[in-house]
């Protein structure tokens, strides 16, 4: 099996078509082929084709999606990328850790690697959809790489990880992991239940859901475990005094 078969690169609302082409080129040099474009501003476009150079096959096969949700359908591991250090941290990985995880988990299922907009990156709500956030270490006074450069760096680490798979992330689940969309339904169920139990105040939610997402993301839940948790939520709601 080709290592990149289960790996999709998702570009969210890219403004400049040239960057889409350059990202396709960066991907192809690193053996990645599956490009997903979420609401690109201009695509197809001559600038994209020009910058793709010999990677126009990756470009031609790109999947255009109407939403991030659609682009993540079926993914078992979702890793976002961000240049910004944030107040409430997501679990962060450096590109090497990120690549080791992707190579380990892509053997068993679909993995999505998500890149943000040129000007504003990914929103917090979009990062909430990710199990981990990968940050490329760089000059703290100027952290923001060009989109295609970021794809290149992570792609390079994937290539290196394939050549020498890290033993550290070789823990493999015997049961199937829950997919991104199944986990999303769980979070919705959890939130509704916490509101019903008056643990979560919808008018003042603070960071509760984000913290819970971070906790469950670290656990890499299986489909079975998600079903058990949802069963508990249903039981908790049924038992609630009216
Ligand atoms: N001002 C934006 C920069 C966006 S750069 C921000 O704060 O996020 C466009 C995209 O390239 C980012 O969304 C991210 O996917 C990727 N990127 C750029 N620099 C990066 C870095 N140092 N680490 C990880 N991803 C980076």
PDB file of C-alpha atoms in Angstrom, residues 20-29 32-33 35 37 43-63:
ATOM      1  CA  UNK A  20      -3.355  25.917  -4.203  1.00  0.00           C
ATOM      2  CA  UNK A  21      -1.055  25.082  -7.102  1.00  0.00           C
ATOM      3  CA  UNK A  22       2.062  25.496  -4.988  1.00  0.00           C
ATOM      4  CA  UNK A  23       0.539  23.272  -2.281  1.00  0.00           C
ATOM      5  CA  UNK A  24      -0.222  20.596  -4.895  1.00  0.00           C
ATOM      6  CA  UNK A  25       3.394  20.751  -6.009  1.00  0.00           C
ATOM      7  CA  UNK A  26       4.657  20.534  -2.423  1.00  0.00           C
ATOM      8  CA  UNK A  27       2.400  17.515  -1.890  1.00  0.00           C
ATOM      9  CA  UNK A  28       3.521  15.650  -4.972  1.00  0.00           C
ATOM     10  CA  UNK A  29       7.214  16.081  -4.155  1.00  0.00           C
ATOM     11  CA  UNK A  32       1.013  13.018  -1.147  1.00  0.00           C
ATOM     12  CA  UNK A  33      -1.812  12.934  -3.681  1.00  0.00           C
ATOM     13  CA  UNK A  35      -6.048  17.239  -2.049  1.00  0.00           C
ATOM     14  CA  UNK A  37     -10.364  22.169  -1.137  1.00  0.00           C
ATOM     15  CA  UNK A  43     -10.665  27.389  -8.460  1.00  0.00           C
ATOM     16  CA  UNK A  44     -10.000  26.103 -11.053  1.00  0.00           C
ATOM     17  CA  UNK A  45      -7.719  28.975 -12.023  1.00  0.00           C
ATOM     18  CA  UNK A  46      -4.786  29.508 -14.394  1.00  0.00           C
ATOM     19  CA  UNK A  47      -2.554  30.631 -11.493  1.00  0.00           C
ATOM     20  CA  UNK A  48      -3.158  27.334  -9.709  1.00  0.00           C
ATOM     21  CA  UNK A  49      -2.184  25.333 -12.768  1.00  0.00           C
ATOM     22  CA  UNK A  50       0.869  27.508 -13.395  1.00  0.00           C
ATOM     23  CA  UNK A  51       2.201  27.132  -9.846  1.00  0.00           C
ATOM     24  CA  UNK A  52       1.475  23.388  -9.750  1.00  0.00           C
ATOM     25  CA  UNK A  53       4.027  22.872 -12.540  1.00  0.00           C
ATOM     26  CA  UNK A  54       4.263  19.089 -12.940  1.00  0.00           C
ATOM     27  CA  UNK A  55       1.742  18.411 -10.181  1.00  0.00           C
ATOM     28  CA  UNK A  56      -1.313  19.254 -12.263  1.00  0.00           C
ATOM     29  CA  UNK A  57      -2.512  15.659 -11.804  1.00  0.00           C
ATOM     30  CA  UNK A  58      -2.857  16.269  -8.028  1.00  0.00           C
ATOM     31  CA  UNK A  59      -4.706  19.483  -8.827  1.00  0.00           C
ATOM     32  CA  UNK A  60      -6.986  17.873 -11.403  1.00  0.00           C
ATOM     33  CA  UNK A  61      -8.007  15.163  -8.931  1.00  0.00           C
ATOM     34  CA  UNK A  62      -8.702  17.601  -6.074  1.00  0.00           C
ATOM     35  CA  UNK A  63     -12.029  17.226  -4.293  1.00  0.00           C
TER      36      UNK A  63
END
